[in-house]
Coordinates of C-alpha atoms and ligand atoms in Angstrom, one line a residue:
X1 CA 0.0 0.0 0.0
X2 CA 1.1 3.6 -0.7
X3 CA 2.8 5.4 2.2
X4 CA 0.3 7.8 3.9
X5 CA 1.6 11.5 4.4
X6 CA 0.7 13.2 7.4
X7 CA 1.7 15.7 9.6
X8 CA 2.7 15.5 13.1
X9 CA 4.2 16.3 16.6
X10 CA 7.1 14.9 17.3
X11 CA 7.1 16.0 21.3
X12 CA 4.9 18.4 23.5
X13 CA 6.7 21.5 22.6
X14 CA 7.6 21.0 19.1
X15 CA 5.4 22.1 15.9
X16 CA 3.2 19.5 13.6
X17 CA 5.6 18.8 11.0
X18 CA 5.8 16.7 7.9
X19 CA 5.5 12.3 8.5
X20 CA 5.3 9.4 6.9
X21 CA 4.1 6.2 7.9
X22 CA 2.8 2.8 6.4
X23 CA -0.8 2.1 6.8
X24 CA -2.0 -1.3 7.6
X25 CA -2.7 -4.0 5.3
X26 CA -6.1 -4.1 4.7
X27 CA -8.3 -6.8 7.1
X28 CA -11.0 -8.9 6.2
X29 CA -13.5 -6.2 7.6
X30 CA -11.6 -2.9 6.4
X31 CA -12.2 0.2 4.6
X32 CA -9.6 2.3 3.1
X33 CA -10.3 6.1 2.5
X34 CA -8.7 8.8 0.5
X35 CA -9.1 11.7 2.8
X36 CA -10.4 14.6 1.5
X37 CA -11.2 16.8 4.7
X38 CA -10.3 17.0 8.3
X39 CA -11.8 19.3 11.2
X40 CA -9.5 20.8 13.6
X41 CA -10.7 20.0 17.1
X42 CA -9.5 21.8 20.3
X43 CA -9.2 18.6 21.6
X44 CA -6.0 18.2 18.9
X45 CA -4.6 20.9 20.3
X46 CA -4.8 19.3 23.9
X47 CA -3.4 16.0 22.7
X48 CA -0.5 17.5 20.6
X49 CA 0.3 19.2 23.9
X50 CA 0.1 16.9 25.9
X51 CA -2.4 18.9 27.8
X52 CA -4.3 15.2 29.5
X53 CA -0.9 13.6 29.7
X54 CA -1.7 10.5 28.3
X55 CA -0.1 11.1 24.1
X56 CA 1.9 9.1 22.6
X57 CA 4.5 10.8 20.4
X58 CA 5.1 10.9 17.4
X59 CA 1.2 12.1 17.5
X60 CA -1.3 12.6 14.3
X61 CA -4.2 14.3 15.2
X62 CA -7.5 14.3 13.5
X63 CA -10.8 12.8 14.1
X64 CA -13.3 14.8 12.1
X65 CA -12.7 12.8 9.0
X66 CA -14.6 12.7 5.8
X67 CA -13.4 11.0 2.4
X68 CA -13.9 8.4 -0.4
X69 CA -14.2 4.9 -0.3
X70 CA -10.8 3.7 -2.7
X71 CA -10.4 -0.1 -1.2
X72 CA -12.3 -2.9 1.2
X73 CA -11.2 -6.1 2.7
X74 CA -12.6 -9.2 1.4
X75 CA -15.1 -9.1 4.0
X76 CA -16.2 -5.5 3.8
X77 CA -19.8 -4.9 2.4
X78 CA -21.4 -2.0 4.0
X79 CA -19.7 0.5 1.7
X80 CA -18.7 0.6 -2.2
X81 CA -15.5 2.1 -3.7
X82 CA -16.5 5.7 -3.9
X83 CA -18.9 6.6 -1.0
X84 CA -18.5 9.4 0.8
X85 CA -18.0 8.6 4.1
X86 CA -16.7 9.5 7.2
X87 CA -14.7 8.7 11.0
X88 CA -15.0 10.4 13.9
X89 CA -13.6 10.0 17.3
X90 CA -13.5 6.2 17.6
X91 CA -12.1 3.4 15.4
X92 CA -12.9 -0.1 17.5
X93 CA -14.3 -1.1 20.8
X94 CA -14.5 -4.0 22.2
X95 CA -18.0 -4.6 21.4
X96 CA -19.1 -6.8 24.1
X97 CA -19.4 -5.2 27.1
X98 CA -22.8 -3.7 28.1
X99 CA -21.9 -0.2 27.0
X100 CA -21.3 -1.9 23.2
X101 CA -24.2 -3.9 23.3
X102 CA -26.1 -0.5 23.8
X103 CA -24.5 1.2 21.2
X104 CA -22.4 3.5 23.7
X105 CA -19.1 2.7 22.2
X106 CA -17.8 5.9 23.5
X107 CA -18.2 4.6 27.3
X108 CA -17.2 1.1 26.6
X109 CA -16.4 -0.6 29.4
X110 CA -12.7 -1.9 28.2
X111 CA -11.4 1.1 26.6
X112 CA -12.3 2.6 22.9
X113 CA -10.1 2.5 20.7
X114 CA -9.8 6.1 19.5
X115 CA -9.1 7.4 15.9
X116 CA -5.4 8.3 16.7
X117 CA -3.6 7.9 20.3
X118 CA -5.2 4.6 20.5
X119 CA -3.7 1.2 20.3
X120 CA -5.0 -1.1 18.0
X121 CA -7.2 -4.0 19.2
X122 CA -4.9 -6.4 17.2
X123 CA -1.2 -5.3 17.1
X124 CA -0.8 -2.8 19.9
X125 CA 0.2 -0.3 17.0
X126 CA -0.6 3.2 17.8
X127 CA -3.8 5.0 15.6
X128 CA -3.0 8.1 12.9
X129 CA -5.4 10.4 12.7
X130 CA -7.2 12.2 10.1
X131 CA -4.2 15.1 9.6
X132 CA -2.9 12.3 7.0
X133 CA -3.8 11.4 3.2
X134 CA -5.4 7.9 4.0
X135 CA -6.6 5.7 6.9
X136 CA -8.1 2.0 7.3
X137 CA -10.7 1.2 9.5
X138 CA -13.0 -1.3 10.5
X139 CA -16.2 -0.9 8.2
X140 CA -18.4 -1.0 11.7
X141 CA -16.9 2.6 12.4
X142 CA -17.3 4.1 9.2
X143 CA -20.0 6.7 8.9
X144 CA -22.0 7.0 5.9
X145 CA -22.1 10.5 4.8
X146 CA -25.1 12.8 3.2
X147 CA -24.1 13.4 -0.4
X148 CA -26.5 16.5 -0.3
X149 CA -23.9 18.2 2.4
X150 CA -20.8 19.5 1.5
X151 CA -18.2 17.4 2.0
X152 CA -15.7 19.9 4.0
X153 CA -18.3 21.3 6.0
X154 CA -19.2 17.8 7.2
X155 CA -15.9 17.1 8.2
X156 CA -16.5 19.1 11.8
X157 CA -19.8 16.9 12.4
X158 CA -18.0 13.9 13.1
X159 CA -17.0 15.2 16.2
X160 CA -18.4 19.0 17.0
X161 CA -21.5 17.6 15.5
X162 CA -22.0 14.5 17.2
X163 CA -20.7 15.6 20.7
X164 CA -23.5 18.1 21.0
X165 CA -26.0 16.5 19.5
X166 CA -25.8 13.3 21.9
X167 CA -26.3 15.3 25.1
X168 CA -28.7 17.5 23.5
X169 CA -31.0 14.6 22.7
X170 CA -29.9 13.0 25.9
X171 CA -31.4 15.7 27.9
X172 CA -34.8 15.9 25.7
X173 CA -34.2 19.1 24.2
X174 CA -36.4 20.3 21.6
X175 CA -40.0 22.8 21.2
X176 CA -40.8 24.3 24.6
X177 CA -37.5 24.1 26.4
X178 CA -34.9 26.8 27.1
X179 CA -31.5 25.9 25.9
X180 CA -28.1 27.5 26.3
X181 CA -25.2 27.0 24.6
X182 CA -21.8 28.4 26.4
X183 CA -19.3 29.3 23.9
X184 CA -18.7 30.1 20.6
X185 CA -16.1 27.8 19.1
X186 CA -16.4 24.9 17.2
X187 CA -18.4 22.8 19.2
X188 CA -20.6 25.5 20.2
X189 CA -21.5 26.6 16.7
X190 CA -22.9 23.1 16.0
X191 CA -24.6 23.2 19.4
X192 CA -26.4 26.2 18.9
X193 CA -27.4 25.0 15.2
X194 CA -28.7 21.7 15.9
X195 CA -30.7 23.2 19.0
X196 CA -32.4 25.5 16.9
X197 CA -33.1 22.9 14.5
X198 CA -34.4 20.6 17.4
X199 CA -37.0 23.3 18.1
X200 CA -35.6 24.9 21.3
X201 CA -35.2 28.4 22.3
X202 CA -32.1 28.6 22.0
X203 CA -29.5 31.5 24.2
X204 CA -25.6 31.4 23.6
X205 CA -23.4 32.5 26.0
X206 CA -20.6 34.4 24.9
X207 CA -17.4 35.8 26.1
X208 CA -16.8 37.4 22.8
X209 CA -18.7 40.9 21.8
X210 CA -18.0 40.5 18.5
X211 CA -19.4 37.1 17.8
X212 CA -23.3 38.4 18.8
X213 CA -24.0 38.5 15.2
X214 CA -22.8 35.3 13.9
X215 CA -24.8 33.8 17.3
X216 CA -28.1 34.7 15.8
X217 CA -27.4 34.0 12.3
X218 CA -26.3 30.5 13.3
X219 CA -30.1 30.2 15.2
X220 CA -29.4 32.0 18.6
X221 CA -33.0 33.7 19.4
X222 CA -30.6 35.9 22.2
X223 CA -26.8 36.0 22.9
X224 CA -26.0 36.8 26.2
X225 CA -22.6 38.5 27.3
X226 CA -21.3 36.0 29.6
X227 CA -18.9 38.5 31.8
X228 CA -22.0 40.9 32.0
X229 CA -23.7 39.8 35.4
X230 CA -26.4 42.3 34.4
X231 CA -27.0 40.4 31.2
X232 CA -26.6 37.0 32.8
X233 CA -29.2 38.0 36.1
X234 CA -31.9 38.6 33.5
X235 CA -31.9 34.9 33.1
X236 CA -31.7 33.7 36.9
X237 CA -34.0 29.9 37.3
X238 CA -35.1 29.9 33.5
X239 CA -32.9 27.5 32.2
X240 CA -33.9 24.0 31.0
X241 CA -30.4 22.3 30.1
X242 CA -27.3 24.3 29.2
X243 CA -24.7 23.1 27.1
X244 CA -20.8 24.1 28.6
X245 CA -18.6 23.6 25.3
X246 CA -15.7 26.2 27.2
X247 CA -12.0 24.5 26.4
X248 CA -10.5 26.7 29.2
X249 CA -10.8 26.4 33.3
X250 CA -13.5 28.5 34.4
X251 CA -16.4 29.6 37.3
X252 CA -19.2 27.4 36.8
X253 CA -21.9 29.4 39.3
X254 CA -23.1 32.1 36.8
X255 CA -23.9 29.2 34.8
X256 CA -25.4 26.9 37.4
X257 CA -27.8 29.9 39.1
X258 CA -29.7 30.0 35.2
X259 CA -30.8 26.8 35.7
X260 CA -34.4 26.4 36.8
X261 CA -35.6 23.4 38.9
X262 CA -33.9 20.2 37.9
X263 CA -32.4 21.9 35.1
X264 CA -29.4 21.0 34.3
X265 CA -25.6 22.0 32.4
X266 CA -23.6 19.1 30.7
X267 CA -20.3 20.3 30.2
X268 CA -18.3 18.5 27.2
X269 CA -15.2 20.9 27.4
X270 CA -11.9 19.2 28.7
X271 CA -9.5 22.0 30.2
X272 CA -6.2 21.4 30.4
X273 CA -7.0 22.3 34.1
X274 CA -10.6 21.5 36.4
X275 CA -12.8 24.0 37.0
X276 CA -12.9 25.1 40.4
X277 CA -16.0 23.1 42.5
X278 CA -19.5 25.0 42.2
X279 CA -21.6 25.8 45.1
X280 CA -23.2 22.9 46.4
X281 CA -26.2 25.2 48.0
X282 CA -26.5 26.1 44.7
X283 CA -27.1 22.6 43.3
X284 CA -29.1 21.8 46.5
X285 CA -31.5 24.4 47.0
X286 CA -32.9 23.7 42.8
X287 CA -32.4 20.1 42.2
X288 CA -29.8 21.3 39.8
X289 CA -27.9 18.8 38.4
X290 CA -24.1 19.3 36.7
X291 CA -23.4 16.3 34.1
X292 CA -20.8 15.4 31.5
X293 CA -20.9 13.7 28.0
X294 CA -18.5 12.3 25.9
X295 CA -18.7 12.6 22.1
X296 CA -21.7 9.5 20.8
X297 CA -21.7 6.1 19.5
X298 CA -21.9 5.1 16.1
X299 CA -25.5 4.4 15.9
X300 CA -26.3 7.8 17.1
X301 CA -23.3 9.6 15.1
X302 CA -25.5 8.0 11.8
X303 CA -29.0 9.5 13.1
X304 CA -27.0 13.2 13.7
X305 CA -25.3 12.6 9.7
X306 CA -28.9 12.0 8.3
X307 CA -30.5 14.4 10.7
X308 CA -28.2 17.0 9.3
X309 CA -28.4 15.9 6.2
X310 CA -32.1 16.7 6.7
X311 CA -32.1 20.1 7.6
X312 CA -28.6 20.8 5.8
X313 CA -26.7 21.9 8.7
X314 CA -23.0 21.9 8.2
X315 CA -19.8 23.5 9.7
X316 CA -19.1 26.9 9.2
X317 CA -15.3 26.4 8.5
X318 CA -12.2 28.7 7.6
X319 CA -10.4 25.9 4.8
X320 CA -6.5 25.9 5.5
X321 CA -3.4 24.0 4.0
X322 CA -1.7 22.0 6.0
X323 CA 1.2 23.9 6.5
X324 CA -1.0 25.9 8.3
X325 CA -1.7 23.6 11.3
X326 CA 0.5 25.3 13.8
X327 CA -0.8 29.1 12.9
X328 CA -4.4 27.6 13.2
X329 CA -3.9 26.3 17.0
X330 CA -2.5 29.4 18.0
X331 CA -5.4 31.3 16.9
X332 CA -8.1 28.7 18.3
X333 CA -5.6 29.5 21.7
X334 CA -7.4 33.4 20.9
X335 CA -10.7 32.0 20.5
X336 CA -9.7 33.4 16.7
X337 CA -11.5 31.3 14.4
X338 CA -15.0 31.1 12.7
X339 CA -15.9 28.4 13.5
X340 CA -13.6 25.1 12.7
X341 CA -10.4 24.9 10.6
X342 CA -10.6 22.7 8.0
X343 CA -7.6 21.2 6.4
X344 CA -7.7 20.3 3.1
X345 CA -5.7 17.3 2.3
X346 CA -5.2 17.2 -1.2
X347 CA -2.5 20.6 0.2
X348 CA -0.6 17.4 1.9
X349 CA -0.7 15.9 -1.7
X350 CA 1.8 18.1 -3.4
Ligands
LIG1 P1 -12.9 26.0 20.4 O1 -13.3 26.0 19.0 O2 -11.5 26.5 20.8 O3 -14.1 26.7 21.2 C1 -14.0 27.0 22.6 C2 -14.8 28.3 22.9 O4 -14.8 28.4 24.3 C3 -14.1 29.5 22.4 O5 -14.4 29.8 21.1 C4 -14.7 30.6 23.3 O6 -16.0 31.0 22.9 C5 -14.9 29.8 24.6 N1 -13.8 30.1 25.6 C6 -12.4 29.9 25.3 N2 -11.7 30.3 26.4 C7 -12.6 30.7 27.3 C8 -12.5 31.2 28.7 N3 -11.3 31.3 29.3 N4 -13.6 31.5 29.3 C9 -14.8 31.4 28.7 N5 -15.0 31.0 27.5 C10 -13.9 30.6 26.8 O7 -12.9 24.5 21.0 P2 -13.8 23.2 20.6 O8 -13.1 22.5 19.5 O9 -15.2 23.7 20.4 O10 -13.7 22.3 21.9 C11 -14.2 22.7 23.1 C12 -13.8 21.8 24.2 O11 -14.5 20.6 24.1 C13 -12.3 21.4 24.2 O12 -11.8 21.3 25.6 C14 -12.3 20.0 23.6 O13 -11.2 19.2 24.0 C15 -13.6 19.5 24.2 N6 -14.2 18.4 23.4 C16 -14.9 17.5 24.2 C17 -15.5 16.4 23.6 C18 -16.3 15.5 24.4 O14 -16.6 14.4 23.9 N7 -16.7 15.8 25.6 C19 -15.4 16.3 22.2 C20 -14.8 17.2 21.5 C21 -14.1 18.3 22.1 P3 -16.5 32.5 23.0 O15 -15.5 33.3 22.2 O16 -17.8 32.5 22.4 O17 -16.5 32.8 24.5
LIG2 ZN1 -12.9 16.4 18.8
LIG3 ZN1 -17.1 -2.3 25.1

């Protein structure tokens, strides 16, 4: 098979730089796909800094992956040469646990297998990510996707979408319920679109003044300044489920005192560092409850693919080369960027 080209970081400190590697043969079971796309997640960044101390360098990032079908195993029949399809966060699991039986991949009970910094069920080899002109993976975690959507503005779905979709579902939101959506990044973006598109009134929470705009063109019915207490006191007990995207250590209380009776924020950010403990009088005295979620199986990552194939929700994205990798982190650092990086891979090509 050809060698893939990628790009990647070599160490904590350094830059992503050019790599090569050689993909696996192909298994019964496999898929191989000629990337076209990949989203840049903040969650790259943490991993290519070793912000959760658990990478393993050399590291390729990448999990918002969308491409074209090229080869398949002799076993592989879910997909023909030249779908477009897609992989997100995970690439096996061990699929028998009671997590997998329930489609929960993401919480199985033996470790995921994610789409790069994992360690392949078979041969202990480290996973590459999407930053990279081809990957193999196990049909079973290939995602089919809408040929109505653009293909680069998918890309972000298979991650940003899907890890706000599952909690927003989770928590029943939809017509009649109050949502907010903290943070305006790439996550957040999606959150407040596929709220709006679930039916809810939707609020986003914003550190940024100069992001109220794109808020209510993306289906915010308000934007709320979030370091304005007079802005956020309007709001006190009305909240029915908020949706914490923030990437960055912060006070969770202003949040926590919007919720109304057993309302509840998930928070899906992953600081480098924890956020300081809430109030617990504060949970107490509503019934509030604080939650996490962790991206979404591969069942429910289809249903958010067809559901926004549906209503043709995609990413807004800024397109880069891939030379451009390290400039793009430092601006997502800023809060700088509307509202994913997308690399496109045919600029690894060349
Ligand atoms: P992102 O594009 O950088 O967006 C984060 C947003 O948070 C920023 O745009 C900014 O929005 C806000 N923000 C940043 N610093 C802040 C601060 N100090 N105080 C308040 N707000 C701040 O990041 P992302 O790719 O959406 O990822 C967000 C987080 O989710 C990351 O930690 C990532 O690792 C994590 N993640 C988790 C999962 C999961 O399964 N749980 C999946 C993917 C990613 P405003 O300018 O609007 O304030
Ligand atoms: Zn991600
Ligand atoms: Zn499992």
């Amino acid at each position: 098979m050809n060698i893939t080209h990628a790009y990647a970081a070599q160490d904590a400190k350094s830059k992503l730089a050019p790599f090569e590697y050689q993909p696996r043969e192909l298994r019964d079971h496999d898929v191989q796909i000629e990337i076209m796309y990949c989203g840049v997640c903040h969650s790259d960044l943490h991993q290519a800094r070793n912000e959760w101390k658990n990478t393993i360098f050399p590291v390729v990032p990448g999990h918002e992956i969308v491409g074209r079908v090229t080869a398949l195993g002799s076993h592989a029949h879910k997909y023909k040469v030249g779908d477009l399809v897609g992989v997100g966060c995970l690439v096996d699991s061990c699929r028998t646990c009671d997590s997998c039986k329930q489609d929960l991949e993401q919480y199985c009970e033996n470790g995921f297998t994610g789409t790069y910094n994992g360690k392949d069920r078979t041969t202990g080899e480290i996973t590459y990510g999407g930053y990279s002109t081809q990957v193999v993976v196990n049909e079973d975690f290939v995602l089919r996707v809408p040929e109505n959507l653009d293909p680069a503005g998918a890309a972000p779905l298979l991650c940003a979408g899907i890890t706000t979709y599952s909690p927003l579902s989770h928590w029943k939101v939809g017509p009649g319920k109050k949502v907010g959506i903290v943070g305006l990044g790439g996550l957040g973006h999606m959150g407040v679109k596929i709220a709006h598109a679930m039916g809810a009134y939707v609020v986003l929470f914003t550190t940024s003044p100069s992001k109220i705009e794109d808020g209510k063109r993306l289906g915010a019915d308000e934007v709320v300044i979030s370091k304005d207490p007079d802005q956020m006191a309007q709001h006190t007990n009305s909240f029915d489920f908020i949706l914490n995207t923030v990437a960055a250590q912060h006070d969770l209380n202003p949040f926590i005192t919007l919720l109304r009776l057993n309302g509840t924020m998930t928070l899906v950010g992953v600081p480098e560092h924890d956020h300081p403990s809430p109030h617990v009088a504060n949970l107490i005295y509503k019934r509030r409850s604080v939650a996490g979620s962790l991206i979404g199986g591969i069942k429910e990552t289809q249903d958010m693919l067809d559901f926004c194939g549906k209503h043709n929700i995609t990413s807004d994205i800024e397109m880069i080369k891939m030379d451009e990798i390290n400039e793009a982190y430092e601006r997502m650092l800023k809060s700088d960027v509307k509202y994913r990086f997308v690399i496109d891979i045919d600029s690894l090509r060349n």
